Short mmCIF file of C-alpha atoms in Angstrom, two decimals:
data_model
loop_
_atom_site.label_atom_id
_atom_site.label_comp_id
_atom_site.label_asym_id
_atom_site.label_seq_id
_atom_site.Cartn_x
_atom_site.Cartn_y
_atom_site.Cartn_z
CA UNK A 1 105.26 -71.69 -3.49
CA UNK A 2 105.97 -74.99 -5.70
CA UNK A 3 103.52 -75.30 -8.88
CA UNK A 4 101.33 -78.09 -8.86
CA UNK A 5 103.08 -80.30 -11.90
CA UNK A 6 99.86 -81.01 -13.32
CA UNK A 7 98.90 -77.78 -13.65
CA UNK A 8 102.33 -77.12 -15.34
CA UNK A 9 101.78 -80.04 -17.80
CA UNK A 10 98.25 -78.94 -18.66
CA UNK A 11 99.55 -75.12 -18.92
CA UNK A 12 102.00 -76.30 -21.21
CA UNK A 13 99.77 -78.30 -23.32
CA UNK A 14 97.84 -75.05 -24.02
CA UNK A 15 101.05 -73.54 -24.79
CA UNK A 16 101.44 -76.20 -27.38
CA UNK A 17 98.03 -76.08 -28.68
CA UNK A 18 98.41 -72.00 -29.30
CA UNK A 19 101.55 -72.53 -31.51
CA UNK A 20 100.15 -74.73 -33.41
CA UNK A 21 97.11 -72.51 -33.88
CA UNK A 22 99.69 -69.92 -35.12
CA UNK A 23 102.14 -71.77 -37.16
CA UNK A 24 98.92 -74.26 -38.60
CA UNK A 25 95.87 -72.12 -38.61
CA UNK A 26 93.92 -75.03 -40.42
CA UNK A 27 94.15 -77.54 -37.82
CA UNK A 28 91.26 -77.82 -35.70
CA UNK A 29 91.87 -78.77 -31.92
CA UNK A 30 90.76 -81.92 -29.64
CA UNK A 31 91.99 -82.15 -26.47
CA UNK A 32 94.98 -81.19 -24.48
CA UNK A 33 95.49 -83.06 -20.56
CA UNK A 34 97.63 -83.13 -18.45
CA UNK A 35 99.10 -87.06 -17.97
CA UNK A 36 101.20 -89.24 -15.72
CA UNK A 37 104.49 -88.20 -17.34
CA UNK A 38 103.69 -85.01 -19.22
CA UNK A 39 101.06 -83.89 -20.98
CA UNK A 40 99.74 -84.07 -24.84
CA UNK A 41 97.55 -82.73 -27.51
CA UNK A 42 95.22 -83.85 -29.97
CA UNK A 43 94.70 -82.19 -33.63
CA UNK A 44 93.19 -82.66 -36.91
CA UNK A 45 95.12 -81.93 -39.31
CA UNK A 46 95.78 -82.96 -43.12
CA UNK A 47 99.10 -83.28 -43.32
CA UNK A 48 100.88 -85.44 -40.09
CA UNK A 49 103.18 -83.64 -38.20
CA UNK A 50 107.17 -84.00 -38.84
CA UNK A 51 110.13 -84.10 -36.74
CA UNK A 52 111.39 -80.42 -38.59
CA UNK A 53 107.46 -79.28 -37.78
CA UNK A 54 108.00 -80.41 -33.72
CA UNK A 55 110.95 -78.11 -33.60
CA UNK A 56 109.12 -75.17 -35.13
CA UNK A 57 106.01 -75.73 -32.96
CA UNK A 58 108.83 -76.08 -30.16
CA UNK A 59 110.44 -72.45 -31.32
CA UNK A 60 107.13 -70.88 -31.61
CA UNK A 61 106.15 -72.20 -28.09
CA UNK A 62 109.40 -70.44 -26.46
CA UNK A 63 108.22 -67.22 -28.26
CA UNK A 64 105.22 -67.71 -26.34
CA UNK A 65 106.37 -68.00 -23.16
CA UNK A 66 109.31 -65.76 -23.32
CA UNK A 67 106.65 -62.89 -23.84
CA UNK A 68 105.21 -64.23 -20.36
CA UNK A 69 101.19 -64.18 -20.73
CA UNK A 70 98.75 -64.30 -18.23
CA UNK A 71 96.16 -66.94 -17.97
CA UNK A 72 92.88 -65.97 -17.39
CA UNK A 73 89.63 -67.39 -16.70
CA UNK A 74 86.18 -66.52 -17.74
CA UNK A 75 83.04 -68.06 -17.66
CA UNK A 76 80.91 -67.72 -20.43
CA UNK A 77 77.38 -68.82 -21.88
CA UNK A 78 77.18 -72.03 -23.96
CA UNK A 79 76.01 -69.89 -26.74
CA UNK A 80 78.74 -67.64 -26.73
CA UNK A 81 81.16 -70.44 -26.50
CA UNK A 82 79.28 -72.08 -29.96
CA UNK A 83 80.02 -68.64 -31.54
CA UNK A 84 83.41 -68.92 -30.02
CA UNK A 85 84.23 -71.98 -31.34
CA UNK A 86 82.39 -72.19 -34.42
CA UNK A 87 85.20 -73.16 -36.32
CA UNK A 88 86.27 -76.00 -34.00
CA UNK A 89 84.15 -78.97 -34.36
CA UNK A 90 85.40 -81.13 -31.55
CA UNK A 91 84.76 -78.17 -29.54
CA UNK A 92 81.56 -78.38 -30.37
CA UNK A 93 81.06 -81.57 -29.42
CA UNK A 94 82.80 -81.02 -26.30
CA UNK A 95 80.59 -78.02 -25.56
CA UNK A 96 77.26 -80.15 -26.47
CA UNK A 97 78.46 -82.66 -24.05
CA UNK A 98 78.93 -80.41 -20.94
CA UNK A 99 76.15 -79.86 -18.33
CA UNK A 100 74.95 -76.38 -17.53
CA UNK A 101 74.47 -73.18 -19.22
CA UNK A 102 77.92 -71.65 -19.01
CA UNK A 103 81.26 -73.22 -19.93
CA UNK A 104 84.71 -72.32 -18.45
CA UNK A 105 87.19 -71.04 -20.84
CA UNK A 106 91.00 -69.60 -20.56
CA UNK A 107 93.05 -67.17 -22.64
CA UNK A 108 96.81 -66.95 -22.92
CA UNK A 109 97.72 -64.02 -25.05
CA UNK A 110 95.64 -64.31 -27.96
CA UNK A 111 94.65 -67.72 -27.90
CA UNK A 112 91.56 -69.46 -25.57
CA UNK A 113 90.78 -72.64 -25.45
CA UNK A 114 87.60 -74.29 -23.96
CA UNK A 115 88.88 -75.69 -20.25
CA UNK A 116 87.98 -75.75 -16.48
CA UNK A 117 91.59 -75.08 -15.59
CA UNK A 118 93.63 -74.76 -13.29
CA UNK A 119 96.53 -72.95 -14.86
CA UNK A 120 99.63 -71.09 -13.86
CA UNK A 121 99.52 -67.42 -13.92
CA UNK A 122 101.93 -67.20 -16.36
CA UNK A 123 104.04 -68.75 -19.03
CA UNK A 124 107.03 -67.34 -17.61
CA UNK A 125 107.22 -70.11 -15.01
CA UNK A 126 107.41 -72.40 -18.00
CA UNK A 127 110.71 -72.59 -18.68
CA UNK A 128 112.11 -76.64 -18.96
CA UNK A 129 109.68 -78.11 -21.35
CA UNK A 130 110.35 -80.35 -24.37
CA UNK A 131 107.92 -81.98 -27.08
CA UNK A 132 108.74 -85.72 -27.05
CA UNK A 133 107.09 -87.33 -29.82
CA UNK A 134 103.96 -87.00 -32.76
CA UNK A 135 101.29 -90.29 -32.58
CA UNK A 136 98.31 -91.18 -33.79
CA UNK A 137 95.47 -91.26 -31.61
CA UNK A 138 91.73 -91.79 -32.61
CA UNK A 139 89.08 -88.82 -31.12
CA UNK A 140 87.52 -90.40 -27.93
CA UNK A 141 89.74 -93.49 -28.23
CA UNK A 142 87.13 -94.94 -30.61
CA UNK A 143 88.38 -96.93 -34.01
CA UNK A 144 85.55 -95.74 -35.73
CA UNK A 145 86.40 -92.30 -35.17
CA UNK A 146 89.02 -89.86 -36.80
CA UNK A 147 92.42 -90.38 -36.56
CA UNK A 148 94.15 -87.56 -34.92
CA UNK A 149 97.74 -86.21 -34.70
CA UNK A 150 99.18 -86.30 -31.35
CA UNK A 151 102.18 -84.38 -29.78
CA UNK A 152 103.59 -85.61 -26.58
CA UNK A 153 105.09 -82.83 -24.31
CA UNK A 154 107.49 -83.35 -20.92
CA UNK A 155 107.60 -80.15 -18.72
CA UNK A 156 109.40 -79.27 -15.21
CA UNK A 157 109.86 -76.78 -12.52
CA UNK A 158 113.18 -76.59 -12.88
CA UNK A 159 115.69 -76.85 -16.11
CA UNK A 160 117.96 -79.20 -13.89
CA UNK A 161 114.70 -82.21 -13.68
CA UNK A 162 114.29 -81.99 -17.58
CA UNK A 163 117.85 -82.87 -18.10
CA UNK A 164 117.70 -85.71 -15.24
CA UNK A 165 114.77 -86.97 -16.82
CA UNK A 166 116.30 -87.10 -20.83
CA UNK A 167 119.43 -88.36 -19.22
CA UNK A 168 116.78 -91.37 -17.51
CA UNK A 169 115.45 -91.76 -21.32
CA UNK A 170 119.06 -92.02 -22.88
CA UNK A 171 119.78 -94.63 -20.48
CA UNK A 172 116.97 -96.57 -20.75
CA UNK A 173 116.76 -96.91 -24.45
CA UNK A 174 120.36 -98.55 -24.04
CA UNK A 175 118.51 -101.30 -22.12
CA UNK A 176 115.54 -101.25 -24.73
CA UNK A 177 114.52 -104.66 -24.94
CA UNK A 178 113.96 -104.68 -28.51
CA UNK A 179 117.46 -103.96 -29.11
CA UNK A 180 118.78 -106.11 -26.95
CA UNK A 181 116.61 -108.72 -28.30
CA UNK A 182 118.46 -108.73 -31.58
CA UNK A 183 122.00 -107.96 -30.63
CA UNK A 184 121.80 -111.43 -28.22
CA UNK A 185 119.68 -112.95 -30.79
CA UNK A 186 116.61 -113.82 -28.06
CA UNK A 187 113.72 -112.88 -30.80
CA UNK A 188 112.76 -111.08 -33.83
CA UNK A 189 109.08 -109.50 -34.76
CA UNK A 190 107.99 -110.21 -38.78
CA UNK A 191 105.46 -108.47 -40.80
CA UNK A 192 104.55 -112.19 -41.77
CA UNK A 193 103.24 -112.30 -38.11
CA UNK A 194 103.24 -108.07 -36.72
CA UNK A 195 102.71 -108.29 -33.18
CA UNK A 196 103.61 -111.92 -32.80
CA UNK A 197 107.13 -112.65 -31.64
CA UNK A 198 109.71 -115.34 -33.40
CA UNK A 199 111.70 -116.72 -30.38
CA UNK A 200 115.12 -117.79 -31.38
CA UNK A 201 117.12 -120.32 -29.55
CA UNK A 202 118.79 -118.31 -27.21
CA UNK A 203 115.63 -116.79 -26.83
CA UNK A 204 113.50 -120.06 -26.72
CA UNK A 205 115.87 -121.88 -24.03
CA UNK A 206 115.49 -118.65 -21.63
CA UNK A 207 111.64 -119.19 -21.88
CA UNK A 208 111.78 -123.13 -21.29
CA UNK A 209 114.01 -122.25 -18.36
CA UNK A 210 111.18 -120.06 -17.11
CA UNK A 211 108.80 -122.11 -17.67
CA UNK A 212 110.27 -124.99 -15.44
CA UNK A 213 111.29 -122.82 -13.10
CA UNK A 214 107.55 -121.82 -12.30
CA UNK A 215 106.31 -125.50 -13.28
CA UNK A 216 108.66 -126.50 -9.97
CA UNK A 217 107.07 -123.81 -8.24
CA UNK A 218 103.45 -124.74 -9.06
CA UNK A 219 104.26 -128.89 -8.07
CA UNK A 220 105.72 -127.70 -4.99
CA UNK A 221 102.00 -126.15 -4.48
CA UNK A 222 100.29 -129.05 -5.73
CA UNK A 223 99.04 -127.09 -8.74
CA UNK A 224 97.94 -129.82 -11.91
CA UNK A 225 99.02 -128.50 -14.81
CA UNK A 226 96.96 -128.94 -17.85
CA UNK A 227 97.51 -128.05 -21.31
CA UNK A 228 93.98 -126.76 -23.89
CA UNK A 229 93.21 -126.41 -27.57
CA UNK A 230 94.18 -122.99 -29.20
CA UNK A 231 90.85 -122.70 -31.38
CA UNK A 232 87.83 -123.77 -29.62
CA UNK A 233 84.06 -124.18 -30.99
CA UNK A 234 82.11 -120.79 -31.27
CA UNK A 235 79.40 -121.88 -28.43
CA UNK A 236 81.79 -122.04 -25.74
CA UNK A 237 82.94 -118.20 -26.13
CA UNK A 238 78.95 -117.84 -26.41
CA UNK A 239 78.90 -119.42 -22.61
CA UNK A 240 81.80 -117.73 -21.70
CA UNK A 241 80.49 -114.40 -23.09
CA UNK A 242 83.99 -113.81 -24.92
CA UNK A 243 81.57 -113.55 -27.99
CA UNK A 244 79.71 -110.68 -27.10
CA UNK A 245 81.99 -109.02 -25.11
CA UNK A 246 85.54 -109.20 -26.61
CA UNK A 247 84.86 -110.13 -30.03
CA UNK A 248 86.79 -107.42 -31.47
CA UNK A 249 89.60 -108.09 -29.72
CA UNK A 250 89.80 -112.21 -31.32
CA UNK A 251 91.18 -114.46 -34.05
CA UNK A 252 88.51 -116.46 -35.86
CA UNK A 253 88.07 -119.46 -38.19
CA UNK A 254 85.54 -122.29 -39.65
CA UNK A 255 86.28 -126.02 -39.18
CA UNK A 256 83.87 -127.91 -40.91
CA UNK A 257 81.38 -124.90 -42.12
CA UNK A 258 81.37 -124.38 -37.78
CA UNK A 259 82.43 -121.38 -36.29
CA UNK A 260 85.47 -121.52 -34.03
CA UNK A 261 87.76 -118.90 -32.55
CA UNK A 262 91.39 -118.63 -31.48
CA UNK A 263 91.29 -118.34 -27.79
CA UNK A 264 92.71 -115.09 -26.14
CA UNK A 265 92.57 -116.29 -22.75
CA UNK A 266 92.96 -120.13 -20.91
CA UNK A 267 90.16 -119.61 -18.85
CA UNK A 268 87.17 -121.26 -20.58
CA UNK A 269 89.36 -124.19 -21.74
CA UNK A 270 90.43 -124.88 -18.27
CA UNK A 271 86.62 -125.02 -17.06
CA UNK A 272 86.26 -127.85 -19.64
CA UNK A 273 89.27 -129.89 -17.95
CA UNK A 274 87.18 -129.09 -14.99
CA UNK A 275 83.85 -130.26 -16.01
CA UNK A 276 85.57 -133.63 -17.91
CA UNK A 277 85.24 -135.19 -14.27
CA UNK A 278 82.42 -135.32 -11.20
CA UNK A 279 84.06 -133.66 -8.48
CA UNK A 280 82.89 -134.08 -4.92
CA UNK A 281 83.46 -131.23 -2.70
CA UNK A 282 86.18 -133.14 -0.95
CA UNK A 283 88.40 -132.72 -3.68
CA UNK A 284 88.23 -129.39 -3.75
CA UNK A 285 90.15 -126.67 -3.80
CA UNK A 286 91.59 -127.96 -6.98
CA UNK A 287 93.71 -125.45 -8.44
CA UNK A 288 95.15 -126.12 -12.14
CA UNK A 289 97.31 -123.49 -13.92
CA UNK A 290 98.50 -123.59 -17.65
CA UNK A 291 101.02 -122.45 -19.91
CA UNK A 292 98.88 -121.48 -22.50
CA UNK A 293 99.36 -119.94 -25.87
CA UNK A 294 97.19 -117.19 -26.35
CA UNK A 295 96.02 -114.25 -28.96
CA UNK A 296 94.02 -110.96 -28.91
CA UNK A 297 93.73 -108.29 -32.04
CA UNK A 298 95.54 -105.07 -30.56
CA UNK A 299 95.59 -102.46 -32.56
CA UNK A 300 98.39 -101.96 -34.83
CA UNK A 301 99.41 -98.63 -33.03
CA UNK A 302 100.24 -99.96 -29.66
CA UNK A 303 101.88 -103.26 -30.66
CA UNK A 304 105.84 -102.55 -28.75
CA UNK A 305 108.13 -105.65 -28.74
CA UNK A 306 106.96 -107.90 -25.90
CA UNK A 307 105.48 -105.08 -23.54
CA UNK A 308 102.35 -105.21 -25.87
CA UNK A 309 101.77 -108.13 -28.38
CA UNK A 310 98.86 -110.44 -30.35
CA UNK A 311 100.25 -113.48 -29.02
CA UNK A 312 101.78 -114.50 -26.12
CA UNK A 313 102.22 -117.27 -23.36
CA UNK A 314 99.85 -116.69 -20.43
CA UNK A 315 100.41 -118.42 -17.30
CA UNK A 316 97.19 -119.11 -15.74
CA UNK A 317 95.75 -120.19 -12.42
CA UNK A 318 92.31 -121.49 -11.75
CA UNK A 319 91.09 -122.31 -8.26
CA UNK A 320 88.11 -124.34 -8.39
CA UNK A 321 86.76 -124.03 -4.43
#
């Protein structure tokens, strides 16, 4: 019977985590799931992980598996897993967290790690796996906590869907947007602006083409098209609740000692066009859509060409009914 290929990805993610423990006693371990198109693990360490340190964790893994160890269950007391893990402090946390007296753990060899499963029964059936790539990823997805090292794993049933899937990497990378961007001169990305995109004219003519194209679309539905201020007076993202909800995520400024903020969405501007006029329900629905320049703070770490960006052109529709 076919494995599960979750519980292959998550299997192999333990695998990962126990060479690590081998090769790197020091680092201490997060969290290892099981994810759309593989699986990953998290782990404190001093020094970040290197391409040369990938393959040895990748050698060590095959060592591993090649000596085909079972998986096994067993439940144990909360205490006994603090004494277990005493030397693991997001363990810890993990194990504080849980509800219960007794905690599910599984061992592979020599090395357990605090999980609920399920597993495989053994590595053997782990046989087409590769470790992708090292990132950074903060503990609980929180800024404010640690940054952690993360490795990126692929595995498959067979040997034969590992190589169809690197083959479906190799050929996408030729179509990588980024690259294409600068060989046909479309755009560039600065560190005078990181995460904001310079649109050349190649570039720039595609997106006024674009732009008409939908504006034609949008007459044709008797959409009004209106056009708002990028930085708007602190009180209406107070209104809007921008200001106490998504703060963190926007660009702000003073004009004249006020406080004003670069809008990240069209929205609230769009209510004003609105609200210029008294509308009687007759002329409704009114629907008015914008082009609008907008900007949100990402984080540094997940800023990718134009897939994710601080600035980009939104185009919005409002239905006012």
């Amino acid at each position: 019977m076919e494995t599960d290929i979750n519980t292959l990805r998550h299997s192999c993610s333990h695998m990962l985590a126990a060479a690590v423990k081998k090769l790197f006693p020091n680092a201490k371990l997060a969290i290892g799931p099981a994810i759309d198109d593989g699986y990953y693990y998290d782990f404190d360490i001093e020094t970040p992980f290197t391409p040369e340190d990938l393959k040895k964790i990748s050698d060590e893994m095959n060592k591993i598996i090649r000596s085909k160890v079972d998986f096994v269950q067993k439940e144990i007391s909360k205490d006994e897993a603090k004494e277990m893990f005493k030397g693991e402090p997001y363990k810890l946390e993990l194990i504080g967290g849980l509800e219960g007296d007794s905690v599910s753990t599984y061992m592979s060899g020599d090395f357990v790690d605090l999980c609920s499963g399920p597993h495989v029964e053994n590595s053997k059936v782990l046989k087409a796996f590769k470790l992708m790539k090292v990132a950074g990823a903060y503990w609980k997805g929180d800024s404010k906590n640690k940054m952690l090292q993360r490795i990126y794993g692929v595995v498959f049933p067979e040997k034969d869907g590992l190589k169809a899937y690197l083959l479906k990497l190799e050929e996408s990378e030729k179509r990588n947007h980024v690259k294409l961007g600068k060989q046909l001169d479309l755009f560039s990305v600065n560190e005078a602006a990181p995460g904001m995109p310079f649109f050349h004219d190649k570039g720039a003519f595609i997106f006024d083409e674009l732009v008409d194209f939908m504006k034609g679309k949008m007459r044709a539905l008797n959409y009004e098209i209106n056009k708002t201020p990028i930085i708007l007076n602190k009180s209406l993202w107070l209104t809007s609740g921008h200001w106490d909800h998504y703060k963190e995520n926007m660009y702000f400024t003073k004009v004249d000692n006020a406080d004003y903020a670069v809008k990240p969405m069209n929205c609230p501007g769009n209510l004003l066009v609105y609200k210029a006029n008294v509308h009687s329900y007759r002329d409704l629905p009114i629907k008015a859509g914008e082009f609008g320049l907008v900007h949100r703070h990402e984080m540094s770490g997940v800023l990718n060409g134009l897939f994710r960006v601080r600035s980009f052109t939104q185009d919005d529709a409002h239905i006012f009914c």
